[in-house]
Short mmCIF file of C-alpha atoms and ligand atoms in Angstrom, two decimals:
data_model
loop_
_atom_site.label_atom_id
_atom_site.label_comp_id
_atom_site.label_asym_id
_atom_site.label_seq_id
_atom_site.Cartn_x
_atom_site.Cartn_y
_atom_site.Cartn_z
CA UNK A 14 46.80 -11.78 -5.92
CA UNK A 15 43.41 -10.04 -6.05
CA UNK A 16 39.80 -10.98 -8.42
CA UNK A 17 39.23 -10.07 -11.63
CA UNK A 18 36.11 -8.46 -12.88
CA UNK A 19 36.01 -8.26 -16.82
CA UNK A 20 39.60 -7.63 -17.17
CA UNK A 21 39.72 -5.58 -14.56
CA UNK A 22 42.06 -6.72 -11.15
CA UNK A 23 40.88 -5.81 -7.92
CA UNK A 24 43.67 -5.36 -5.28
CA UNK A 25 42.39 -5.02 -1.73
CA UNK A 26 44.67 -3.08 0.20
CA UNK A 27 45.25 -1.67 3.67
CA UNK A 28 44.02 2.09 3.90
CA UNK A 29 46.12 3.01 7.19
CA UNK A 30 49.48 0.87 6.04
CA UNK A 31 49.21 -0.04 2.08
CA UNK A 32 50.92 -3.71 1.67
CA UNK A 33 53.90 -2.60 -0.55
CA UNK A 34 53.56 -5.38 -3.04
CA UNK A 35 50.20 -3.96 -4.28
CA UNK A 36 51.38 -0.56 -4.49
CA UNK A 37 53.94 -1.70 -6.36
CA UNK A 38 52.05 -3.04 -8.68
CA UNK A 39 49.68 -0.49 -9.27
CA UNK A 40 52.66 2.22 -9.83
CA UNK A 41 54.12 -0.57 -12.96
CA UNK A 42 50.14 -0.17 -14.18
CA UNK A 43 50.24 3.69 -14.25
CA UNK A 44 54.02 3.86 -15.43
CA UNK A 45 52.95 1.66 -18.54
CA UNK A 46 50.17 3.62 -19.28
CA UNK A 47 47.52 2.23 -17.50
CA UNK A 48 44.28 3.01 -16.21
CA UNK A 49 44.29 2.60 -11.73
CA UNK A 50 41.18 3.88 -9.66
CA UNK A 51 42.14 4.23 -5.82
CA UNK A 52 40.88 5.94 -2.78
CA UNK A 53 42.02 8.97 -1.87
CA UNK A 54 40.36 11.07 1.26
CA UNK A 55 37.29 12.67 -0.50
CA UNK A 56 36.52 9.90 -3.56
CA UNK A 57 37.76 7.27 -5.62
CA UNK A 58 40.28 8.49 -8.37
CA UNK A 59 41.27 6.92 -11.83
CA UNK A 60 44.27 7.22 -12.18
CA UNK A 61 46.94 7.48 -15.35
CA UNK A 62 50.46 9.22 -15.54
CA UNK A 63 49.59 12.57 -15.86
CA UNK A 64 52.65 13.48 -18.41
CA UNK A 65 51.74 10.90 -20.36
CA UNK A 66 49.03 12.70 -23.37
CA UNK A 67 48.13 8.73 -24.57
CA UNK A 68 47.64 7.73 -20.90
CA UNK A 69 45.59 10.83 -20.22
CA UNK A 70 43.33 9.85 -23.15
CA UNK A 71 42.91 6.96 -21.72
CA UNK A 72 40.98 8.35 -18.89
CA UNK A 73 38.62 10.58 -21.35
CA UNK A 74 37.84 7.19 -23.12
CA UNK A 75 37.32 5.21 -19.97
CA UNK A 76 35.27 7.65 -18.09
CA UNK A 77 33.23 9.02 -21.37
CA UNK A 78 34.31 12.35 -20.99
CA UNK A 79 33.98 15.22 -23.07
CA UNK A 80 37.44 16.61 -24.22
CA UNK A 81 36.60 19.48 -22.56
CA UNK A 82 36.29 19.22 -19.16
CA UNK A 83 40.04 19.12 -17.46
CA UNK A 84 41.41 16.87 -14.73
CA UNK A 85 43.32 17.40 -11.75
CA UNK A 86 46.82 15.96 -11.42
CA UNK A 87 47.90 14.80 -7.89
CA UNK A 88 51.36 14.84 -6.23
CA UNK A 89 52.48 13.59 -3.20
CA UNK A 90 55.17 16.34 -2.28
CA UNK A 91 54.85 20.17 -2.79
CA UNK A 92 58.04 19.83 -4.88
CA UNK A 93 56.27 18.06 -7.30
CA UNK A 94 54.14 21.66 -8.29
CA UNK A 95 56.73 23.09 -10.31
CA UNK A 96 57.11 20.23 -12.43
CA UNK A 97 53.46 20.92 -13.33
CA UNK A 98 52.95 24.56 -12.73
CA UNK A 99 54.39 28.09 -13.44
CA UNK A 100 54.38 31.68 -12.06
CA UNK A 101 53.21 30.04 -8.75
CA UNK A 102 51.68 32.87 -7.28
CA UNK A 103 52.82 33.01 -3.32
CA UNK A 104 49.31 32.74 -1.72
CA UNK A 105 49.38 29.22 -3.37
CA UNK A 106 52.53 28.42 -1.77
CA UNK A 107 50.55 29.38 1.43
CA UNK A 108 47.28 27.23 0.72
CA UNK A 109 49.90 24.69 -0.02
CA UNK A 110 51.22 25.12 3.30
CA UNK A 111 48.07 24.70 4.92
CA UNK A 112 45.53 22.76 3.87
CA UNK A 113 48.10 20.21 1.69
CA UNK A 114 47.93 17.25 1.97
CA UNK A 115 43.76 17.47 1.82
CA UNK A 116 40.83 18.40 -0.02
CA UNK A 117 42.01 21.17 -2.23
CA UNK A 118 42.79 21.35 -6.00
CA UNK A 119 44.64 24.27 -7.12
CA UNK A 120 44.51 25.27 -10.62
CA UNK A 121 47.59 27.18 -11.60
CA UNK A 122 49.33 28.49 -14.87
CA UNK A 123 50.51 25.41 -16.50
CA UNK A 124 53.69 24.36 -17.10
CA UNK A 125 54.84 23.88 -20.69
CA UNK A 126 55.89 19.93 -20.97
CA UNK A 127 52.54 19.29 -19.35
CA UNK A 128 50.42 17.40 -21.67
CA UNK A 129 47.62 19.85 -23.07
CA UNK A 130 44.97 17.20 -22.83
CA UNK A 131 45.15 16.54 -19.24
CA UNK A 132 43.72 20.56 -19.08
CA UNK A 133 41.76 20.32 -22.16
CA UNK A 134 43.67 22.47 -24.06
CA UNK A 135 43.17 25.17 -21.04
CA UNK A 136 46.95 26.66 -20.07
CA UNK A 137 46.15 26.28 -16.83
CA UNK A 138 46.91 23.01 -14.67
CA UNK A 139 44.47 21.90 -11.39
CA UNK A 140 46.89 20.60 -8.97
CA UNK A 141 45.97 18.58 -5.45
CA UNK A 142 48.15 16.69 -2.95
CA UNK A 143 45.85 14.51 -1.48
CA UNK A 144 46.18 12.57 2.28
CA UNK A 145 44.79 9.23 2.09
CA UNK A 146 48.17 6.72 2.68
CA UNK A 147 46.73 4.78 -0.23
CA UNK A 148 46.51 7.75 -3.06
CA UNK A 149 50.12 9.23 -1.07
CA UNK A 150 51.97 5.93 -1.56
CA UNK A 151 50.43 5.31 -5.13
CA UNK A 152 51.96 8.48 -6.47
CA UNK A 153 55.07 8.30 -5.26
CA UNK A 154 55.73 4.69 -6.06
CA UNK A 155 54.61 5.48 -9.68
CA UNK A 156 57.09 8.29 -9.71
CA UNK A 157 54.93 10.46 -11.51
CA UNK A 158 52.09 13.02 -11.14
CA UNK A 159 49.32 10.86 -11.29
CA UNK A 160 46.03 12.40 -13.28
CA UNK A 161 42.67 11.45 -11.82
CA UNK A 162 39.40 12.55 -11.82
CA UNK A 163 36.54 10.85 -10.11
CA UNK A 164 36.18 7.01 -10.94
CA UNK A 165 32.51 7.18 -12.13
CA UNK A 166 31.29 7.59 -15.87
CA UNK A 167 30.61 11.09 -16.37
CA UNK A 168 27.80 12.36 -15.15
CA UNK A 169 27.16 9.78 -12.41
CA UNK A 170 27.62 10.47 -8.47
CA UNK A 171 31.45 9.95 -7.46
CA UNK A 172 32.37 6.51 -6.49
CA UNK A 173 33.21 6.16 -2.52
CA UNK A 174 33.77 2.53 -2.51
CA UNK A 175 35.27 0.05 -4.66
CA UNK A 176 31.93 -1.20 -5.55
CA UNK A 177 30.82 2.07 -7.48
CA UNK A 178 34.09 2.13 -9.77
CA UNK A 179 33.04 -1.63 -10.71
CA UNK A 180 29.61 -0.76 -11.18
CA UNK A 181 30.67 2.09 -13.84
CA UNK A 182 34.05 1.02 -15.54
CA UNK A 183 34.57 -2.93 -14.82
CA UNK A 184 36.15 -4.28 -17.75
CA UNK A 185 37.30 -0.68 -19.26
CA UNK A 186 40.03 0.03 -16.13
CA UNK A 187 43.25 -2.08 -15.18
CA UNK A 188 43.19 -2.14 -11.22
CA UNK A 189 41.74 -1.00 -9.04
CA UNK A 190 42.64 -0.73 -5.57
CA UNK A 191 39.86 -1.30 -3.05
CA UNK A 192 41.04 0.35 0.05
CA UNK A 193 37.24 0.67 1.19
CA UNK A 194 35.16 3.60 1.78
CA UNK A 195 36.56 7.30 1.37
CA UNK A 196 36.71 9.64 4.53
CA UNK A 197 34.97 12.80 3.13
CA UNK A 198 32.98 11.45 0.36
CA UNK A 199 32.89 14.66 -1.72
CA UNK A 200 35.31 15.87 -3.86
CA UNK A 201 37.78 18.46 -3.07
CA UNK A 202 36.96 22.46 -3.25
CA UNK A 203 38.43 23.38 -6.47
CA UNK A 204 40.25 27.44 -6.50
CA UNK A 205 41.82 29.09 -9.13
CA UNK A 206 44.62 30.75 -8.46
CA UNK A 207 45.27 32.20 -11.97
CA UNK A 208 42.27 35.06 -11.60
CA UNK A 209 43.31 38.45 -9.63
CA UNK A 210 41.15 37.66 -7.04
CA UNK A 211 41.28 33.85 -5.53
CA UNK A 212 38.10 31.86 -6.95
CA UNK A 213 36.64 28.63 -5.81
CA UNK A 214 35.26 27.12 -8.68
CA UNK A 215 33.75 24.08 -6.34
CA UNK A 216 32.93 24.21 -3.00
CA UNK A 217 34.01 20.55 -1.54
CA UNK A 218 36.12 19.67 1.66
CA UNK A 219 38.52 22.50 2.43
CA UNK A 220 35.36 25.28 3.54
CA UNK A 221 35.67 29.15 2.05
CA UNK A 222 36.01 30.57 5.70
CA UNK A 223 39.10 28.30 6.28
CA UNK A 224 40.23 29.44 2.50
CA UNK A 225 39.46 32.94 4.31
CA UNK A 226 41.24 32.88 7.19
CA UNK A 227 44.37 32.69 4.98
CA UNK A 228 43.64 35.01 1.95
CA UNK A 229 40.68 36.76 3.06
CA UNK A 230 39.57 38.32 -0.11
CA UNK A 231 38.90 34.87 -1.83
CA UNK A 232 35.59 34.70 -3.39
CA UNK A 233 33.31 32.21 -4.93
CA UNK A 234 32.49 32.28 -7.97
CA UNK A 235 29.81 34.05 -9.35
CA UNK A 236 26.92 30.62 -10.31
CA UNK A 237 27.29 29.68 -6.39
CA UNK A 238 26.41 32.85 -4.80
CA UNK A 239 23.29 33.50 -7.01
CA UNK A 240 22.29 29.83 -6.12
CA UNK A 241 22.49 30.96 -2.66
CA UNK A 242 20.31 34.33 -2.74
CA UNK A 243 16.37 33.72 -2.16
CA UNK A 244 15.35 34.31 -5.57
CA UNK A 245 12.87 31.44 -6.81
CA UNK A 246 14.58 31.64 -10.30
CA UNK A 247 17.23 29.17 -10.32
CA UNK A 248 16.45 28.13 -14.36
CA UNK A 249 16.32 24.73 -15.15
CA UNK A 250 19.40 24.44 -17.71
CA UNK A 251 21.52 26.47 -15.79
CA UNK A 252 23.77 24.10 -14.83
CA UNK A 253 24.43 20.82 -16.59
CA UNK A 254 23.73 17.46 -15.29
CA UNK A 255 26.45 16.01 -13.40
CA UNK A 256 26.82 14.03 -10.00
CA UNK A 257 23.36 12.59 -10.68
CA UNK A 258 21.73 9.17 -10.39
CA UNK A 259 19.99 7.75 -13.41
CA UNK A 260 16.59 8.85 -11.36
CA UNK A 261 15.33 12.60 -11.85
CA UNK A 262 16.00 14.65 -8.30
CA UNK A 263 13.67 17.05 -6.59
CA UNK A 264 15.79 19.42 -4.32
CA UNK A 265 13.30 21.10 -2.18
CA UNK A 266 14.31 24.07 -0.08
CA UNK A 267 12.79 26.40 2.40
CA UNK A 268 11.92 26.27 6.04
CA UNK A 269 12.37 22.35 7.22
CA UNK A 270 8.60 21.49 8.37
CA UNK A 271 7.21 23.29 5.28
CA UNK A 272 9.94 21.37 2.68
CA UNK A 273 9.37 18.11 5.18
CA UNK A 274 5.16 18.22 4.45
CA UNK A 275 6.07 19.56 0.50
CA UNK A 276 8.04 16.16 0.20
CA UNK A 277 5.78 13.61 1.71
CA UNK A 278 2.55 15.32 -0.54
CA UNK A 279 4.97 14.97 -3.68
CA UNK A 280 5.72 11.91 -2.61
CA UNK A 281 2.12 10.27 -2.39
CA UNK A 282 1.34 12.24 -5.96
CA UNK A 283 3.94 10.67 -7.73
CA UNK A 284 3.08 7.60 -6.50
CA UNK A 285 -0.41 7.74 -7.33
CA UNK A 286 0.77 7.85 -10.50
CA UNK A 287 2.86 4.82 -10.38
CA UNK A 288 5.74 6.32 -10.14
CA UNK A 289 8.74 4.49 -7.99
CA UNK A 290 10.06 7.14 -5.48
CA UNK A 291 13.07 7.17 -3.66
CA UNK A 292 13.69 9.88 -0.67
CA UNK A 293 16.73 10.25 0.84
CA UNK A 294 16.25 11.46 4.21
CA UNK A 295 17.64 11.21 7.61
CA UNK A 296 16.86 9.47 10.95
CA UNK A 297 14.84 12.00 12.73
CA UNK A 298 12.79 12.63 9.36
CA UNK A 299 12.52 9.13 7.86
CA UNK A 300 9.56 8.33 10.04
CA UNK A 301 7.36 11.33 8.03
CA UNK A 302 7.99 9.48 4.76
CA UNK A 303 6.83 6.04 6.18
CA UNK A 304 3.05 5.96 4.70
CA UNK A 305 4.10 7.65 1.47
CA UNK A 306 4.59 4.41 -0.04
CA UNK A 307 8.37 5.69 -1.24
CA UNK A 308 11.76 3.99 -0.38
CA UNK A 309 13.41 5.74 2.45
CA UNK A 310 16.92 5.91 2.56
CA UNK A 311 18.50 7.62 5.76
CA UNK A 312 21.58 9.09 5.30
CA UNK A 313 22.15 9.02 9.62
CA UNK A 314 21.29 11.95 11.99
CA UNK A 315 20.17 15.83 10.58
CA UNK A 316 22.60 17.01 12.89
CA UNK A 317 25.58 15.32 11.41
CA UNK A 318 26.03 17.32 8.39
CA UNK A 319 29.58 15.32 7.31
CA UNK A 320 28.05 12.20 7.66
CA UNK A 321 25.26 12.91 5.21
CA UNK A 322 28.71 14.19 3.01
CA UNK A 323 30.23 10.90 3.43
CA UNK A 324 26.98 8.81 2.37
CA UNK A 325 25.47 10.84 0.00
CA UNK A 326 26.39 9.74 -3.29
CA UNK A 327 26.49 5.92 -2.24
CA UNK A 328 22.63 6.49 -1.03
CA UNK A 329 22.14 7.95 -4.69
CA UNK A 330 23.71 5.21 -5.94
CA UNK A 331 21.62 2.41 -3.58
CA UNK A 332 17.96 4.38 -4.71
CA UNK A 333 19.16 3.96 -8.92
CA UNK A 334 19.51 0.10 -8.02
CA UNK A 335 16.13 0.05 -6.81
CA UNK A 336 14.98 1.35 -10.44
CA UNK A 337 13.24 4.69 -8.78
CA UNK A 338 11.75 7.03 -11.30
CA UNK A 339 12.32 10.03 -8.74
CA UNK A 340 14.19 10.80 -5.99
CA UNK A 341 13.09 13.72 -3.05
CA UNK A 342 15.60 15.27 -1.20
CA UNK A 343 15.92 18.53 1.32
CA UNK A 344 18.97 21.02 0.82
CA UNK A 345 20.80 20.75 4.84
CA UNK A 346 21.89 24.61 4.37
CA UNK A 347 25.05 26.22 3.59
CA UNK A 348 26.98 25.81 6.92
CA UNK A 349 30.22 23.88 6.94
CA UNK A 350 30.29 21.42 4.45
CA UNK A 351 26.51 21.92 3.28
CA UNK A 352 27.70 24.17 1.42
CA UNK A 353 29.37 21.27 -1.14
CA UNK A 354 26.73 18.55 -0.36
CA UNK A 355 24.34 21.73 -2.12
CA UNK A 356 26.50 22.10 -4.81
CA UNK A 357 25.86 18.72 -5.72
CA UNK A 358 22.04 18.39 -5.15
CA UNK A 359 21.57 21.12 -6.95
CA UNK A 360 23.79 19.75 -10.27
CA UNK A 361 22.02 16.53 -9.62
CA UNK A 362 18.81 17.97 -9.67
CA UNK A 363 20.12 19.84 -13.02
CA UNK A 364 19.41 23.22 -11.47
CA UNK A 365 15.51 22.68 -10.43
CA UNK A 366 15.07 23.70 -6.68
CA UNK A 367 11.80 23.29 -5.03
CA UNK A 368 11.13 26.83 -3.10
CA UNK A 369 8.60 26.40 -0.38
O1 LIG B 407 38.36 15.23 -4.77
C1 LIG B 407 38.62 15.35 -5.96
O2 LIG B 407 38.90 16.44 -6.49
C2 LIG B 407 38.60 14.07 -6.81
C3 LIG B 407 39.73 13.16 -6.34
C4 LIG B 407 39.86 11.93 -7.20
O3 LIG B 407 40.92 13.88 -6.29
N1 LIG B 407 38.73 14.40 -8.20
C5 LIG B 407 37.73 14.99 -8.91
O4 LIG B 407 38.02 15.17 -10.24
O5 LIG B 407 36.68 15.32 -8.41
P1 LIG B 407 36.91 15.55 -11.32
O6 LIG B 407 37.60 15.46 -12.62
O7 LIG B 407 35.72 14.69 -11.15
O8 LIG B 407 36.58 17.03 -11.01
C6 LIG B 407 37.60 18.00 -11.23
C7 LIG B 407 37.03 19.37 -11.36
C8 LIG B 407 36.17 19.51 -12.58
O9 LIG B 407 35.05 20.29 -12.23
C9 LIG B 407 37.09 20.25 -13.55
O10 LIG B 407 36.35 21.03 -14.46
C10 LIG B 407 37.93 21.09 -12.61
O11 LIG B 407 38.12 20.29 -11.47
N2 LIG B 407 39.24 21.41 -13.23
C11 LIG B 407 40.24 20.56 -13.51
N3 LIG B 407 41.24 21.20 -14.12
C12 LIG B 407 40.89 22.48 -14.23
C13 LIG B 407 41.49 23.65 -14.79
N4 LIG B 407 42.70 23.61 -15.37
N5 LIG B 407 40.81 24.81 -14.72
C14 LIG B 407 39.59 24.87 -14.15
N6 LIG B 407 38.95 23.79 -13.60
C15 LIG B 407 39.59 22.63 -13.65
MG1 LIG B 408 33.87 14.08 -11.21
#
C-alpha cells in the first residue's frame, strides 16, 4: 500500500479528494493508539486520539516534548467543542462561526473527561477545526478529537511536507500521510478565550484585524507588542528557542537598504572566518548576496509576503542540510501575515534582532 521508512508507513494520498482506503486506515492507527502525522492547511500534524492520556503521551515521547507545553486538539464539526470544552464563552461560538474551518486554535475552559496531559495539566483545552480535506476526513473517520501538534521534534521549524516529518520522527511515528505541501505553511494564530479580554497567544494565519473585525477589543498579548515597539532591547533569553534550524539566525531589522548592506558585510565577516553562511533572501535581493561567498536561498518575490509564509520553514530546513554555521535573514514587517512569519524569526533567532 505505501513505503516504509524505519517502521514508519508512508501513505500518499490525494489532498483535494483523500482515497478512502487510506483514510481508513489511518483512523484504525489513531483509534488503537497510534501515532499519524498529516497535512492540514497551515503544517503537518501528529496526530493521536486526543481522549486517549496513553496515546497523548505518545506524542510527548515522539516529538521530545517537555510535559509542559500543551497541544491543540482538532475536530472536524463545531459539535465536537463541547465534548472538549466548557463555559464556551459566546464570542467563541462567533470566531467559530467565522474563521472555522481555518487557521485558528481556540483555547477554552476544559472539559472534565479530557485527558489532563493533552493540556499539560493546564484546565484549559486549545481547540482548532482545521480545512485541509485530508486533516477533515482523518478526524472524522477516526471518530475522535484527534490531538496534534506540529510533526517536527521540538524545537525544529514545522514540517510542510512529508519529507520534514521523515527527516525528524522516521522510525518513532506509525503513518504518515503524505498529502504534499501545506497551503499556509505557518501554524495557526493561537487566542485564548478564557482571559476577560480575548488574547492571541500566537500570531499565525487567521490576522488580529480579521480577529478585530469580530470582537474588536481582542488584544495580543503582552511579549508581541513589546517585540514590535522600536526599542533596541529585545534581550537575548527572552524567548526560548523554538521553530529554529540547527544553524544560529541573525534577524536583522530596520530600514531595507540599510539591513540589505548590514547583511551582505556580516555576511563576508563571517565568512572570513570560515564560517558556512546561509541567507535566506528573496528574488529581487538575492543578487546583493551573490559575491558574499554565502548560500542564497530565495524564498520568491519581496512583494509576496504569503509566499515567503509558505516556504519559510522548508528554506530553514534546506540551509541546516547544507551544514551552515549561520543563517542571515531580514524581518518583511508586520503587515498581514508578517506579522506570524516575525513571530517565528524572532523565536528562531532566540530573541536576538539586529537593529540597524
Ligand atoms: O497550525 C497549527 O496550530 C498546527 C497544526 C498541526 O494544527 N499545530 C501546532 O501545534 O502548531 P503546536 O503544538 O506546535 O503549537 C501549539 C501551540 C503551542 O504554542 C502551545 O503552547 C499552545 O498552542 N497551546 C496549546 N494548548 C494550549 C492551552 N491549553 N493554553 C495555552 N496555549 C496552548
Ligand atoms: Mg510546534
Amino acid at each position: 500500500m505505501g513505503a516504509n521508512a524505519g517502521n514508519t508507513q508512508v501513505l500518499e494520498v490525494n489532498p483535494d479528494n483523500p482515497q478512502s482506503d487510506a483514510i481508513e486506515a489511518a483512523a484504525a492507527v489513531i483509534r488503537h493508539g497510534g501515532l499519524v502525522a498529516f497535512p492540514t492547511e497551515t503544517v503537518y500534524g501528529l496526530g493521536a486520539n486526543a481522549l486517549d492520556a496513553d496515546a497523548v503521551q505518545r506524542i510527548y515521547v515522539a516529538k521530545q516534548r517537555p510535559a509542559t507545553d500543551p497541544i491543540i486538539a482538532h475536530i472536524h464539526t463545531v459539535f465536537e467543542l463541547e465534548r472538549l470544552a466548557k463555559d464556551i464563552p459566546d464570542a467563541a461560538f462567533k470566531l467559530a462561526q467565522m474563521f472555522w474551518a481555518g487557521p485558528l486554535t481556540m483555547v477554552l475552559r476544559r472539559a472534565d473527561h479530557v485527558p489532563e496531559n493533552l493540556a499539560a495539566g493546564l484546565d484549559t483545552v486549545a481547540v482548532r477545526m482545521p480545512s485541509h480535506p485530508i486533516a477533515h476526513a482523518l478526524i472524522k473517520a477516526a471518530g475522535v478529537p484527534i490531538a496534534a501538534p506540529s510533526a517536527n521534534t521540538f524545537t525544529r521549524p514545522s514540517s510542510t511536507r512529508a519529507e520534514h516529518v521523515l527527516e525528524d520522527l522516521s522510525g518513532r511515528i506509525d503513518m504518515i500521510l503524505d498529502g504534499g505541501e501545506t497551503n499556509i505553511g505557518i501554524e495557526s494564530t493561537v487566542i485564548d478565550m478564557t482571559q476577560e479580554v480575548p488574547t492571541v497567544l500566537r500570531p499565525g494565519g487567521v490576522l488580529l484585524d480579521d480577529l478585530r473585525r469580530i470582537i474588536p477589543e481582542v488584544r495580543l498579548m503582552a511579549k508581541h507588542i513589546s517585540m514590535k515597539s522600536n526599542t533596541p532591547s529585545s534581550s537575548p533569553g527572552m524567548l526560548s528557542k523554538h521553530y529554529s534550524p540547527r544553524a544560529e539566525v541573525l534577524l536583522f531589522d530596520g530600514e531595507r537598504n540599510a539591513v540589505l548592506n548590514h547583511m551582505r558585510v556580516t555576511a563576508i565577516e563571517l565568512e572570513r572566518q570560515h564560517k558556512r553562511v546561509g541567507i535566506l533572501t528573496t528574488n529581487e535581493e538575492a543578487s546583493f548576496f551573490v559575491k558574499t561567498g554565502a548560500r542564497i536561498i530565495s524564498m520568491g518575490s519581496r512583494t509576496d509576503i504569503n509566499q515567503i509564509a509558505h516556504v519559510l520553514f522548508g528554506a530553514m530546513r534546506a540551509l541546516d542540510n547544507q551544514q551552515v554555521d549561520q543563517i542571515l535573514v531580514r524581518s518583511y514587517g508586520s503587515d498581514g501575515i508578517g506579522a506570524a512569519i516575525y513571530d517565528r524569526l524572532i523565536r528562531a533567532a532566540e530573541g536576538k534582532v539586529l537593529r540597524v
